[in-house]
Amino acid sequence: MFTLAEENYLKNIYHLQTENSEGVSTNLIAESLQTKPSSVTDMVKKLAAKNMLLHKPYKGVSLTEKGKKVASNIIRKHRLWEVFLVEKLNFQWDEVHEIAEQLEHIQSDELIKRMDAFLDFPDFDPHGDPIPDENGNIKVTEKKLLSELKKNQRGVIVGVKESGSDFLKFLDKRKINIGTKIKVLGKEFFDGSMIIQVRNEQFFISKKIAKNLFIQISEHV
Amino acid sequence: MFTLAEENYLKNIYHLQTENSEGVSTNLIAESLQTKPSSVTDMVKKLAAKNMLLHKPYKGVSLTEKGKKVASNIIRKHRLWEVFLVEKLNFQWDEVHEIAEQLEHIQSDELIKRMDAFLDFPDFDPHGDPIPDENGNIKVTEKKLLSELKKNQRGVIVGVKESGSDFLKFLDKRKINIGTKIKVLGKEFFDGSMIIQVRNEQFFISKKIAKNLFIQISEHV
DNA sequence: AAATTATTTTAGTTTAGTCTAAAAAAATAA
DNA sequence: TTATTTTTTTAGACTAAACTAAAATAATTT
């Protein structure tokens, strides 16, 4: 149905669209896909002809409903595969992206259906990003940055903002993962640092780290 | 390292080479890959330039050691994925080929290493075909056709000769799989049919079926 | 051994996806 | 509002992998 290049364009445009709200520019797509704006123009024409997106020349592009569905399905596959790699094959969560980048293009609805069941229908990938369902719907949770929490608030780590390899390793060393429960023990005003409790241990968390962790706040405590 | 097309050529040539012993002809490759002989000539030149095979124009081609290694690694991946699909995702063994055909091209040595361990280092795929190791070595077992067995001989089904969908469904209906133990209870001379015992049941097996099942004969019985 | 047939290669096109360089349009500054 | 800069598109060319049609070579038959 779609070539590899087409799928990658759709996926990237989808991401850019959710980040930028307005119509996505040719230059932005080119940058995100590591290619040239002229190449983008060509591909955008092709995808517009397939009714995957609307293209007003010199204005931006925006995905059609069809286009969004195709794109979110690729993202669904990517994130399900990431769960598989971490949960079943014991990869670290910072090692799985490249491989999922390939696996997301495998074409088989049945495979994804069974993989989803095999993984017990996860809602989030190992980085805390939501996994769209078959219709492209995403489970939204109200998440705050750790830095916004107050003393004595509790919650569960549900995601990271920017997942650089160094950062992921920092967390991994301390066995801090998606799903890890935390409690804020104290906060310093002068540098924004925090002390948090994780299991039986206490960790010092710099402002930089605290601004990079998404927390789902526990309601009843 | 290799394009998808290159990998498919190498894999097919490998199979043709083991089946035909002599140098593999352009026409044969074309037929096996559902393409035209002229296209094969082009690709063969490319692969010869990459030292994957030897090509004497108008004579056949033969894979180099390097080429064999690359090819057997693709086959290794294909068969490991088939095991995964059947053992972990509960696919029927006649449903997995198409999907494995895609998955065999995923590039990640680490992934395959972990998948191998996850599957507990299988030696055979769900069709009974041997899974090459990392060096391309294959575990050879002495297998006979069911039709060659004598009365009262026992063995384990280790493979099928030609795996048409109808045939696989026939077996599946009777819960006859790779690994199923059988015993020959009787043989009819006039039509070559057999009665075999499988678990507590007895099955009538026509000559056609008996000539399509590979059996590893049990030594101590 | 010459003629015929089959196989393989060459030559020239085609398509998808990319590129560079130049032109066109829009946005911004003077 | 005109000039300048930025962004986007067009035009033309390239590569990988396929194709068709024709030429070249090898194999087979008479």
Short mmCIF file of C-alpha atoms (C1' of nucleotides) in Angstrom, two decimals:
data_model
loop_
_atom_site.label_atom_id
_atom_site.label_comp_id
_atom_site.label_asym_id
_atom_site.label_seq_id
_atom_site.Cartn_x
_atom_site.Cartn_y
_atom_site.Cartn_z
CA MET A 1 0.00 0.00 0.00
CA PHE A 2 2.67 2.50 1.00
CA THR A 3 6.37 2.52 0.30
CA LEU A 4 8.91 2.83 3.07
CA ALA A 5 9.64 6.43 2.11
CA GLU A 6 5.94 7.31 2.11
CA GLU A 7 5.48 5.78 5.54
CA ASN A 8 8.39 7.71 6.96
CA TYR A 9 7.05 10.97 5.58
CA LEU A 10 3.60 10.34 7.02
CA LYS A 11 4.98 9.43 10.41
CA ASN A 12 7.22 12.49 10.58
CA ILE A 13 4.52 14.86 9.41
CA TYR A 14 2.21 13.42 12.04
CA HIS A 15 4.73 14.15 14.78
CA LEU A 16 5.48 17.64 13.48
CA GLN A 17 1.77 18.36 13.24
CA THR A 18 1.08 17.47 16.88
CA GLU A 19 4.07 19.50 18.04
CA ASN A 20 3.42 22.61 15.97
CA SER A 21 -0.36 22.94 15.77
CA GLU A 22 -0.22 24.99 12.54
CA GLY A 23 0.34 23.65 9.02
CA VAL A 24 3.72 21.98 8.72
CA SER A 25 6.28 23.69 6.48
CA THR A 26 8.35 22.05 3.79
CA ASN A 27 11.58 23.12 5.45
CA LEU A 28 10.56 21.61 8.77
CA ILE A 29 9.78 18.29 7.15
CA ALA A 30 13.07 18.37 5.29
CA GLU A 31 14.98 18.98 8.49
CA SER A 32 13.12 16.29 10.39
CA LEU A 33 13.72 13.74 7.63
CA GLN A 34 17.30 14.78 6.94
CA THR A 35 16.56 15.54 3.34
CA LYS A 36 16.19 18.57 1.02
CA PRO A 37 13.11 20.79 0.74
CA SER A 38 12.84 20.05 -2.98
CA SER A 39 12.59 16.34 -2.27
CA VAL A 40 9.88 17.07 0.25
CA THR A 41 7.86 19.02 -2.31
CA ASP A 42 7.95 16.01 -4.63
CA MET A 43 6.85 13.52 -2.01
CA VAL A 44 4.21 15.85 -0.63
CA LYS A 45 2.63 15.98 -4.09
CA LYS A 46 2.56 12.20 -4.20
CA LEU A 47 0.94 11.93 -0.79
CA ALA A 48 -1.57 14.66 -1.64
CA ALA A 49 -2.53 12.70 -4.77
CA LYS A 50 -3.18 9.71 -2.50
CA ASN A 51 -5.42 11.84 -0.28
CA MET A 52 -3.10 11.47 2.68
CA LEU A 53 -2.64 15.19 3.18
CA LEU A 54 -3.67 18.64 1.99
CA HIS A 55 -1.05 20.78 0.36
CA LYS A 56 -1.48 24.47 -0.34
CA PRO A 57 1.70 25.45 -2.18
CA TYR A 58 3.78 27.93 -0.18
CA LYS A 59 1.50 27.33 2.81
CA GLY A 60 2.01 24.19 4.86
CA VAL A 61 0.67 20.66 4.70
CA SER A 62 -1.79 18.96 7.03
CA LEU A 63 -2.71 15.31 7.19
CA THR A 64 -6.22 14.21 6.23
CA GLU A 65 -8.12 11.90 8.56
CA LYS A 66 -6.96 9.02 6.39
CA GLY A 67 -3.38 10.23 6.59
CA LYS A 68 -3.55 10.55 10.35
CA LYS A 69 -4.83 7.02 10.64
CA VAL A 70 -2.04 5.60 8.51
CA ALA A 71 0.56 7.59 10.44
CA SER A 72 -0.74 6.70 13.88
CA ASN A 73 -0.78 3.05 12.91
CA ILE A 74 2.92 3.20 12.10
CA ILE A 75 3.55 4.88 15.44
CA ARG A 76 1.42 2.22 17.13
CA LYS A 77 3.59 -0.47 15.61
CA HIS A 78 6.80 1.33 16.53
CA ARG A 79 5.79 1.65 20.18
CA LEU A 80 4.44 -1.88 20.50
CA TRP A 81 7.71 -3.24 19.14
CA GLU A 82 9.60 -1.10 21.66
CA VAL A 83 7.59 -2.65 24.47
CA PHE A 84 8.37 -6.09 23.09
CA LEU A 85 12.09 -5.40 22.87
CA VAL A 86 12.28 -4.10 26.44
CA GLU A 87 9.82 -6.41 28.17
CA LYS A 88 10.54 -9.65 26.39
CA LEU A 89 14.07 -9.35 25.05
CA ASN A 90 15.42 -7.29 27.96
CA PHE A 91 16.84 -4.47 25.92
CA GLN A 92 17.53 -1.20 27.71
CA TRP A 93 15.00 1.45 26.79
CA ASP A 94 17.65 3.59 25.12
CA GLU A 95 18.66 0.79 22.75
CA VAL A 96 15.37 0.06 21.08
CA HIS A 97 14.59 3.03 18.87
CA GLU A 98 16.72 2.10 15.85
CA ILE A 99 15.37 -1.42 15.73
CA ALA A 100 11.76 -0.30 16.15
CA GLU A 101 12.40 2.15 13.32
CA GLN A 102 12.77 -0.87 11.07
CA LEU A 103 10.12 -3.08 12.64
CA GLU A 104 7.41 -0.41 12.36
CA HIS A 105 7.27 -1.05 8.61
CA ILE A 106 6.41 -4.75 8.79
CA GLN A 107 3.01 -5.18 7.15
CA SER A 108 0.66 -7.56 8.93
CA ASP A 109 -2.41 -6.51 10.86
CA GLU A 110 -2.66 -9.96 12.37
CA LEU A 111 0.91 -9.75 13.65
CA ILE A 112 0.24 -6.48 15.44
CA LYS A 113 -3.02 -7.75 16.87
CA ARG A 114 -1.26 -10.78 18.33
CA MET A 115 1.73 -8.78 19.50
CA ASP A 116 -0.59 -6.41 21.33
CA ALA A 117 -2.22 -9.36 23.13
CA PHE A 118 1.15 -11.00 23.80
CA LEU A 119 2.27 -7.81 25.52
CA ASP A 120 -0.99 -7.61 27.47
CA PHE A 121 -2.35 -4.53 25.68
CA PRO A 122 0.08 -1.88 26.89
CA ASP A 123 -0.98 1.78 26.85
CA PHE A 124 2.52 3.24 26.94
CA ASP A 125 5.89 2.44 25.44
CA PRO A 126 9.09 2.16 27.50
CA HIS A 127 9.69 5.91 27.15
CA GLY A 128 6.22 6.67 28.49
CA ASP A 129 4.79 7.67 25.12
CA PRO A 130 1.20 6.57 24.56
CA ILE A 131 0.46 3.74 22.12
CA PRO A 132 -2.38 4.68 19.75
CA ASP A 133 -5.16 2.10 19.41
CA GLU A 134 -6.25 0.62 16.02
CA ASN A 135 -8.28 3.75 15.32
CA GLY A 136 -5.50 6.17 16.15
CA ASN A 137 -6.93 7.17 19.51
CA ILE A 138 -4.48 7.94 22.26
CA LYS A 139 -5.02 7.55 25.99
CA VAL A 140 -4.33 10.97 27.41
CA THR A 141 -3.18 11.21 30.98
CA GLU A 142 -2.62 14.41 32.83
CA LYS A 143 1.06 14.47 33.37
CA LYS A 144 3.18 17.11 35.03
CA LEU A 145 6.89 17.67 35.07
CA LEU A 146 8.57 16.43 38.23
CA SER A 147 9.78 19.99 38.79
CA GLU A 148 6.17 21.13 39.20
CA LEU A 149 5.40 18.76 42.07
CA LYS A 150 5.24 19.98 45.64
CA LYS A 151 6.72 18.49 48.78
CA ASN A 152 5.07 15.23 49.85
CA GLN A 153 3.28 14.73 46.52
CA ARG A 154 3.45 11.23 45.11
CA GLY A 155 3.22 9.91 41.59
CA VAL A 156 4.40 7.51 38.94
CA ILE A 157 6.99 8.28 36.29
CA VAL A 158 5.16 8.09 32.97
CA GLY A 159 7.62 9.60 30.54
CA VAL A 160 10.69 11.59 29.72
CA LYS A 161 10.66 14.85 27.81
CA GLU A 162 13.89 14.54 25.88
CA SER A 163 15.33 11.09 25.83
CA GLY A 164 19.04 11.54 25.20
CA SER A 165 21.16 8.47 25.71
CA ASP A 166 23.08 10.02 28.63
CA PHE A 167 19.89 10.88 30.42
CA LEU A 168 18.42 7.44 29.96
CA LYS A 169 21.61 5.90 31.28
CA PHE A 170 21.50 8.16 34.31
CA LEU A 171 18.03 6.88 35.13
CA ASP A 172 18.85 3.32 34.36
CA LYS A 173 21.80 3.31 36.72
CA ARG A 174 19.41 4.27 39.52
CA LYS A 175 16.82 1.73 38.35
CA ILE A 176 14.38 4.53 37.65
CA ASN A 177 11.95 3.51 34.90
CA ILE A 178 8.57 4.25 33.46
CA GLY A 179 6.22 2.97 36.14
CA THR A 180 8.54 3.74 39.02
CA LYS A 181 6.68 5.30 41.94
CA ILE A 182 8.21 8.37 43.55
CA LYS A 183 7.54 10.78 46.39
CA VAL A 184 8.91 14.30 46.75
CA LEU A 185 10.68 14.53 50.10
CA GLY A 186 12.04 18.03 49.72
CA LYS A 187 12.67 20.91 47.36
CA GLU A 188 15.35 23.60 47.33
CA PHE A 189 14.31 27.03 46.14
CA PHE A 190 17.71 28.43 45.23
CA ASP A 191 18.58 25.81 42.58
CA GLY A 192 15.31 23.95 41.98
CA SER A 193 16.81 20.64 43.03
CA MET A 194 14.82 17.98 44.84
CA ILE A 195 15.16 14.97 47.05
CA ILE A 196 12.84 12.17 46.02
CA GLN A 197 12.09 8.80 47.44
CA VAL A 198 12.23 5.75 45.18
CA ARG A 199 11.48 2.44 46.86
CA ASN A 200 13.60 2.53 50.01
CA GLU A 201 16.20 4.89 48.63
CA GLN A 202 16.50 8.64 48.40
CA PHE A 203 17.92 10.41 45.37
CA PHE A 204 19.15 13.91 44.79
CA ILE A 205 17.59 15.24 41.59
CA SER A 206 18.92 18.38 39.88
CA LYS A 207 16.59 20.93 38.34
CA LYS A 208 17.65 19.79 34.88
CA ILE A 209 16.57 16.24 35.59
CA ALA A 210 13.37 17.33 37.32
CA LYS A 211 12.35 19.31 34.25
CA ASN A 212 12.80 16.29 32.04
CA LEU A 213 10.61 13.75 33.83
CA PHE A 214 6.87 13.47 33.40
CA ILE A 215 4.90 12.33 36.44
CA GLN A 216 1.36 11.05 36.72
CA ILE A 217 0.24 12.33 40.07
CA SER A 218 -1.34 9.84 42.42
CA GLU A 219 -4.77 11.06 43.33
CA HIS A 220 -5.58 9.33 46.56
CA VAL A 221 -2.78 9.98 48.97
CA MET B 1 25.30 -3.06 3.91
CA PHE B 2 22.96 -4.81 1.48
CA THR B 3 19.77 -3.61 -0.10
CA LEU B 4 16.56 -5.58 0.16
CA ALA B 5 16.86 -6.69 -3.44
CA GLU B 6 20.45 -7.84 -2.93
CA GLU B 7 19.47 -9.86 0.14
CA ASN B 8 16.66 -11.57 -1.72
CA TYR B 9 18.96 -12.50 -4.57
CA LEU B 10 21.56 -13.93 -2.20
CA LYS B 11 18.98 -15.94 -0.29
CA ASN B 12 17.43 -17.38 -3.43
CA ILE B 13 20.75 -18.23 -5.03
CA TYR B 14 21.75 -19.99 -1.80
CA HIS B 15 18.64 -22.15 -1.93
CA LEU B 16 19.03 -22.92 -5.62
CA GLN B 17 22.68 -23.79 -5.08
CA THR B 18 21.95 -26.36 -2.38
CA GLU B 19 19.18 -27.90 -4.45
CA ASN B 20 21.02 -28.06 -7.76
CA SER B 21 24.65 -28.75 -6.87
CA GLU B 22 25.98 -27.25 -10.14
CA GLY B 23 26.36 -23.54 -10.97
CA VAL B 24 23.03 -21.79 -10.86
CA SER B 25 21.70 -20.48 -14.16
CA THR B 26 20.37 -17.00 -14.84
CA ASN B 27 17.04 -18.38 -15.98
CA LEU B 28 16.63 -20.41 -12.80
CA ILE B 29 17.28 -17.38 -10.64
CA ALA B 30 14.84 -15.33 -12.70
CA GLU B 31 12.14 -17.93 -12.27
CA SER B 32 12.75 -18.29 -8.55
CA LEU B 33 12.63 -14.54 -8.02
CA GLN B 34 9.72 -13.92 -10.37
CA THR B 35 11.75 -11.55 -12.50
CA LYS B 36 13.38 -11.43 -15.95
CA PRO B 37 16.73 -12.98 -16.87
CA SER B 38 18.08 -9.61 -17.99
CA SER B 39 17.38 -8.16 -14.57
CA VAL B 40 19.22 -11.08 -13.03
CA THR B 41 22.27 -10.43 -15.17
CA ASP B 42 22.39 -6.86 -13.89
CA MET B 43 22.11 -7.81 -10.25
CA VAL B 44 24.54 -10.70 -10.58
CA LYS B 45 27.15 -8.26 -11.84
CA LYS B 46 26.56 -6.05 -8.82
CA LEU B 47 26.89 -8.96 -6.42
CA ALA B 48 29.99 -10.25 -8.20
CA ALA B 49 31.55 -6.78 -7.81
CA LYS B 50 30.86 -7.06 -4.08
CA ASN B 51 32.58 -10.46 -3.98
CA MET B 52 29.40 -12.24 -3.01
CA LEU B 53 29.50 -14.64 -5.94
CA LEU B 54 31.48 -15.78 -8.97
CA HIS B 55 29.99 -15.18 -12.35
CA LYS B 56 31.29 -16.73 -15.54
CA PRO B 57 29.14 -15.16 -18.26
CA TYR B 58 26.99 -17.75 -20.03
CA LYS B 59 27.97 -20.29 -17.37
CA GLY B 60 26.26 -20.16 -13.98
CA VAL B 61 26.93 -18.33 -10.74
CA SER B 62 28.14 -19.71 -7.41
CA LEU B 63 28.25 -17.97 -4.06
CA THR B 64 31.61 -17.22 -2.47
CA GLU B 65 32.19 -18.15 1.18
CA LYS B 66 31.30 -14.58 2.07
CA GLY B 67 28.14 -14.77 0.00
CA LYS B 68 27.12 -18.03 1.62
CA LYS B 69 27.55 -16.51 5.04
CA VAL B 70 25.42 -13.50 4.23
CA ALA B 71 22.73 -15.71 2.69
CA SER B 72 22.63 -18.23 5.51
CA ASN B 73 22.33 -15.41 8.00
CA ILE B 74 19.19 -14.18 6.26
CA ILE B 75 17.81 -17.71 6.31
CA ARG B 76 18.74 -17.97 9.98
CA LYS B 77 16.74 -14.84 10.70
CA HIS B 78 13.80 -16.03 8.61
CA ARG B 79 13.57 -19.32 10.46
CA LEU B 80 14.08 -17.86 13.92
CA TRP B 81 11.25 -15.42 13.28
CA GLU B 82 9.07 -18.31 12.14
CA VAL B 83 9.70 -20.08 15.42
CA PHE B 84 8.81 -16.90 17.28
CA LEU B 85 5.57 -16.43 15.38
CA VAL B 86 4.44 -20.00 15.98
CA GLU B 87 5.73 -20.56 19.52
CA LYS B 88 5.06 -17.17 21.04
CA LEU B 89 2.29 -15.62 18.98
CA ASN B 90 0.46 -18.88 18.27
CA PHE B 91 0.33 -18.54 14.52
CA GLN B 92 -0.32 -21.68 12.50
CA TRP B 93 2.81 -22.88 10.75
CA ASP B 94 1.28 -22.25 7.33
CA GLU B 95 0.64 -18.58 8.12
CA VAL B 96 4.13 -17.42 9.00
CA HIS B 97 6.10 -17.45 5.77
CA GLU B 98 4.95 -14.10 4.37
CA ILE B 99 5.63 -12.29 7.61
CA ALA B 100 9.03 -13.92 8.11
CA GLU B 101 9.82 -12.89 4.54
CA GLN B 102 9.69 -9.30 5.77
CA LEU B 103 11.22 -9.81 9.20
CA GLU B 104 14.30 -11.57 7.81
CA HIS B 105 15.55 -8.20 6.55
CA ILE B 106 15.63 -6.45 9.93
CA GLN B 107 19.22 -5.47 10.61
CA SER B 108 20.38 -6.02 14.17
CA ASP B 109 22.76 -8.71 15.28
CA GLU B 110 21.87 -8.06 18.90
CA LEU B 111 18.18 -8.57 18.16
CA ILE B 112 18.80 -11.97 16.61
CA LYS B 113 21.12 -13.00 19.40
CA ARG B 114 18.46 -12.18 21.98
CA MET B 115 15.65 -13.69 19.93
CA ASP B 116 17.64 -16.92 19.67
CA ALA B 117 18.01 -17.03 23.46
CA PHE B 118 14.35 -16.04 24.00
CA LEU B 119 13.32 -19.02 21.87
CA ASP B 120 15.75 -21.30 23.72
CA PHE B 121 18.16 -21.81 20.83
CA PRO B 122 15.99 -23.84 18.47
CA ASP B 123 17.65 -26.03 15.82
CA PHE B 124 14.64 -26.30 13.52
CA ASP B 125 11.88 -24.02 12.32
CA PRO B 126 8.18 -24.95 12.48
CA HIS B 127 8.43 -26.64 9.06
CA GLY B 128 11.33 -28.78 10.25
CA ASP B 129 13.95 -26.88 8.30
CA PRO B 130 17.26 -26.46 10.11
CA ILE B 131 18.23 -23.04 11.48
CA PRO B 132 21.82 -22.16 10.52
CA ASP B 133 24.04 -20.95 13.38
CA GLU B 134 25.90 -17.57 13.30
CA ASN B 135 28.58 -19.13 11.09
CA GLY B 136 26.17 -20.64 8.62
CA ASN B 137 26.55 -24.20 9.91
CA ILE B 138 23.51 -26.41 9.78
CA LYS B 139 22.68 -29.31 12.06
CA VAL B 140 22.17 -32.26 9.76
CA THR B 141 19.95 -35.06 10.88
CA GLU B 142 19.36 -38.24 8.99
CA LYS B 143 15.79 -38.03 7.97
CA LYS B 144 13.73 -40.43 5.90
CA LEU B 145 10.39 -40.08 4.22
CA LEU B 146 7.54 -41.61 6.18
CA SER B 147 6.88 -43.81 3.15
CA GLU B 148 10.30 -45.47 3.65
CA LEU B 149 9.57 -46.62 7.20
CA LYS B 150 8.73 -50.20 7.99
CA LYS B 151 6.05 -51.64 10.21
CA ASN B 152 6.63 -51.00 13.92
CA GLN B 153 9.31 -48.38 13.30
CA ARG B 154 9.00 -45.24 15.42
CA GLY B 155 10.16 -41.71 14.87
CA VAL B 156 9.56 -38.01 15.15
CA ILE B 157 8.23 -35.79 12.39
CA VAL B 158 11.01 -33.36 11.56
CA GLY B 159 9.85 -31.77 8.35
CA VAL B 160 7.64 -31.64 5.31
CA LYS B 161 8.89 -31.91 1.75
CA GLU B 162 6.50 -29.57 0.01
CA SER B 163 4.56 -27.33 2.32
CA GLY B 164 1.45 -26.37 0.40
CA SER B 165 -1.23 -24.67 2.44
CA ASP B 166 -3.71 -27.52 1.93
CA PHE B 167 -1.23 -30.06 3.15
CA LEU B 168 -0.33 -28.05 6.23
CA LYS B 169 -4.01 -27.66 7.06
CA PHE B 170 -4.52 -31.39 6.69
CA LEU B 171 -1.82 -32.00 9.29
CA ASP B 172 -2.96 -29.25 11.53
CA LYS B 173 -6.49 -30.59 11.69
CA ARG B 174 -5.07 -33.82 13.05
CA LYS B 175 -2.71 -31.96 15.41
CA ILE B 176 0.27 -33.42 13.62
CA ASN B 177 3.28 -31.09 13.93
CA ILE B 178 7.01 -30.99 13.78
CA GLY B 179 8.03 -32.85 16.90
CA THR B 180 5.04 -35.18 16.87
CA LYS B 181 6.04 -38.78 17.62
CA ILE B 182 4.63 -41.49 15.40
CA LYS B 183 4.70 -45.26 15.04
CA VAL B 184 3.94 -47.23 11.90
CA LEU B 185 1.23 -49.75 12.71
CA GLY B 186 0.70 -51.11 9.25
CA LYS B 187 1.46 -50.72 5.57
CA GLU B 188 -0.53 -51.70 2.48
CA PHE B 189 1.45 -52.87 -0.51
CA PHE B 190 -1.12 -52.26 -3.24
CA ASP B 191 -1.46 -48.48 -2.69
CA GLY B 192 1.39 -47.57 -0.37
CA SER B 193 -0.94 -46.28 2.32
CA MET B 194 -0.19 -46.62 6.02
CA ILE B 195 -1.79 -46.67 9.40
CA ILE B 196 0.20 -44.71 11.96
CA GLN B 197 -0.20 -44.14 15.63
CA VAL B 198 -0.10 -40.59 16.97
CA ARG B 199 -0.58 -40.25 20.71
CA ASN B 200 -3.60 -42.43 21.44
CA GLU B 201 -5.10 -42.12 17.98
CA GLN B 202 -4.63 -43.97 14.73
CA PHE B 203 -4.59 -42.25 11.39
CA PHE B 204 -4.91 -43.49 7.84
CA ILE B 205 -2.13 -41.95 5.75
CA SER B 206 -2.21 -42.08 1.93
CA LYS B 207 0.93 -42.69 -0.11
CA LYS B 208 0.93 -39.06 -1.20
CA ILE B 209 1.05 -37.86 2.38
CA ALA B 210 3.60 -40.48 3.41
CA LYS B 211 5.95 -39.30 0.67
CA ASN B 212 5.74 -35.73 1.90
CA LEU B 213 6.69 -36.18 5.56
CA PHE B 214 10.24 -36.39 6.85
CA ILE B 215 10.81 -38.58 9.88
CA GLN B 216 13.75 -38.77 12.25
CA ILE B 217 13.87 -42.41 13.18
CA SER B 218 14.08 -43.22 16.87
CA GLU B 219 17.14 -45.32 17.48
CA HIS B 220 16.49 -47.10 20.71
CA VAL B 221 13.19 -48.91 20.38
"C1'" DA C 1 29.56 -29.33 -39.63
"C1'" DA C 2 25.74 -26.43 -40.48
"C1'" DA C 3 21.28 -25.09 -38.91
"C1'" DT C 4 18.14 -24.49 -35.41
"C1'" DT C 5 16.82 -23.63 -30.76
"C1'" DA C 6 17.57 -22.14 -26.16
"C1'" DT C 7 19.98 -19.26 -23.02
"C1'" DT C 8 22.29 -15.19 -21.68
"C1'" DT C 9 23.81 -10.61 -22.25
"C1'" DT C 10 23.59 -5.83 -24.04
"C1'" DA C 11 21.30 -1.55 -25.08
"C1'" DG C 12 18.00 1.53 -24.18
"C1'" DT C 13 13.61 2.85 -21.21
"C1'" DT C 14 10.95 3.42 -16.99
"C1'" DT C 15 9.84 4.55 -12.08
"C1'" DA C 16 10.75 5.98 -7.26
"C1'" DG C 17 13.29 8.79 -4.71
"C1'" DT C 18 16.79 11.65 -4.31
"C1'" DC C 19 19.87 15.76 -5.56
"C1'" DT C 20 21.59 20.72 -7.29
"C1'" DA C 21 20.76 25.02 -9.27
"C1'" DA C 22 17.66 28.38 -10.59
"C1'" DA C 23 13.13 30.62 -10.54
"C1'" DA C 24 9.02 32.06 -8.06
"C1'" DA C 25 6.50 33.45 -4.15
"C1'" DA C 26 6.06 35.15 0.49
"C1'" DA C 27 7.82 37.44 4.50
"C1'" DT C 28 10.59 41.01 6.51
"C1'" DA C 29 13.23 45.27 6.68
"C1'" DA C 30 14.40 49.78 5.29
"C1'" DT D 1 6.18 50.78 -0.60
"C1'" DT D 2 10.17 49.21 -2.39
"C1'" DA D 3 14.18 46.24 -1.47
"C1'" DT D 4 16.07 42.35 0.61
"C1'" DT D 5 15.93 37.96 2.59
"C1'" DT D 6 13.82 33.62 3.36
"C1'" DT D 7 11.06 29.88 1.89
"C1'" DT D 8 9.20 27.02 -1.56
"C1'" DT D 9 8.78 25.21 -6.01
"C1'" DT D 10 10.35 23.94 -10.70
"C1'" DA D 11 13.54 22.00 -13.96
"C1'" DG D 12 16.83 18.86 -15.04
"C1'" DA D 13 20.01 15.12 -13.66
"C1'" DC D 14 21.33 10.83 -11.01
"C1'" DT D 15 20.97 5.94 -9.03
"C1'" DA D 16 18.85 1.43 -8.09
"C1'" DA D 17 16.15 -1.88 -9.85
"C1'" DA D 18 13.22 -3.26 -12.87
"C1'" DC D 19 11.54 -3.90 -17.96
"C1'" DT D 20 11.46 -4.86 -23.45
"C1'" DA D 21 13.63 -5.87 -27.60
"C1'" DA D 22 17.53 -7.16 -29.95
"C1'" DA D 23 22.12 -9.20 -30.25
"C1'" DA D 24 25.42 -12.65 -28.85
"C1'" DT D 25 26.73 -17.03 -27.33
"C1'" DA D 26 26.09 -21.87 -26.28
"C1'" DA D 27 23.68 -26.20 -26.87
"C1'" DT D 28 21.16 -29.37 -29.71
"C1'" DT D 29 19.49 -31.46 -33.79
"C1'" DT D 30 19.74 -32.85 -38.35
#
